[in-house]
């Protein structure tokens, strides 16, 4: 049986006609090497952002179901165009929506979770010797049969889920950088490309802002034993392979510096110092499907005093979070304030676990740069600091240099960034 490969092309890699033809050529090359090929495509260039702006032009709070109907169109366009280009190269190709491809999700619009991939239709097309193009980022909800989308960057997860369902040897994620780097190469030009990275570190990196792979894609790959190879769509060089536990050779002290400039902070004051207050607050947020990240609460110092809780949410969830919390004013807390322009910088490394003093070094580097730390959280292999959005670039560059993570420059992608 010929080996099956799943290839995923991101937005920049299918941004215009020329690039779609280039992706088509690359898919056909793989087919001509004797593989069976399924390709998962993202929407072209900034299409998803443009669709979101279109929705915001007609509504202050777009209905989530309709938002998903709208957003799912971007990926369908790429797939249909790429199928046409492949046909012109003399190969048979068929494009499928997420729903047609059997990607079944829960009902949570705009950030749906994949529950199952019923891949019969993909299998049947492969049996007929077609190249199959699957629209990324989308599925169909299990009960209501509505179109759903998987959250920003969700085509990575579509690709991994399809690879798992088909038992593919590898899921290749083709993107506009040559792999996973020691920091975002747009901010740190001398960042080093990592030949391999462990699932453990990649999960922390994706969770703390390294958007090169969507967090859920990394989780799904680990849970289903899928090998991810993240690489450039502009050249043939090997990129970064995400390795399972036990496959990794070395454990450097620090592997990467990651960042996010899309955070918002909510502070609740006058929280009763009694059991149940936090449960009510975070219960309401969970109900509204808001992803809460860092949480800080302090026990009131004075007797009978009231507590303060601060936490961060993605900026795009701030409006929904506020709406979910407002009805609890006067009961679960007295007052709510929000800060929209927050960012976060993190350092990640499996070797940190057994080395004291890393946190102290992070804080002194940030202090030297005059960056004020708002909130701190740690895991055994990560230290994250919430800071002002405006300080994020400076903080990333300073930490990357202080921990000596730079490469020699030979690994940077040839192609200019988008
Ligand atoms: P695609 O459209 O192919 O899915 P994305 O824009 O989602 O591409 O992800 C690739 C981008 O991720 C890169 O252009 C880069 O700016 C960014 N990025 C952030 N952190 C990292 C990192 N540590 N390594 C590589 N790229 C990173
Ligand atoms: N097009 C979607 C986005 O821009 C999904 C993806 O590209 O992975 O987020
Ligand atoms: Mg992406």
PDB file of C-alpha atoms in Angstrom, residues 183-184 187 205 208-211 257-261 263 343-346 392-393 396:
ATOM      1  CA  UNK A 183      11.481  33.079  19.202  1.00  0.00           C
ATOM      2  CA  UNK A 184       9.198  34.598  16.583  1.00  0.00           C
ATOM      3  CA  UNK A 187      10.699  39.989  16.235  1.00  0.00           C
ATOM      4  CA  UNK A 205       5.088  27.366  23.432  1.00  0.00           C
ATOM      5  CA  UNK A 208       1.936  31.041  25.406  1.00  0.00           C
ATOM      6  CA  UNK A 209       1.621  32.593  21.959  1.00  0.00           C
ATOM      7  CA  UNK A 210       3.860  30.812  19.430  1.00  0.00           C
ATOM      8  CA  UNK A 211       1.116  30.828  16.780  1.00  0.00           C
ATOM      9  CA  UNK A 257      11.027  32.819  24.268  1.00  0.00           C
ATOM     10  CA  UNK A 258       7.391  33.253  23.273  1.00  0.00           C
ATOM     11  CA  UNK A 259       5.037  36.185  23.401  1.00  0.00           C
ATOM     12  CA  UNK A 260       1.503  37.357  22.896  1.00  0.00           C
ATOM     13  CA  UNK A 261       0.342  40.920  22.335  1.00  0.00           C
ATOM     14  CA  UNK A 263      -4.085  39.832  26.078  1.00  0.00           C
ATOM     15  CA  UNK A 343       0.862  41.400  26.469  1.00  0.00           C
ATOM     16  CA  UNK A 344       2.735  38.415  27.792  1.00  0.00           C
ATOM     17  CA  UNK A 345       6.292  37.162  27.483  1.00  0.00           C
ATOM     18  CA  UNK A 346       7.332  33.620  28.449  1.00  0.00           C
ATOM     19  CA  UNK A 392       6.539  43.021  24.439  1.00  0.00           C
ATOM     20  CA  UNK A 393       9.061  43.302  21.585  1.00  0.00           C
ATOM     21  CA  UNK A 396      11.355  39.213  23.913  1.00  0.00           C
TER      22      UNK A 396
END
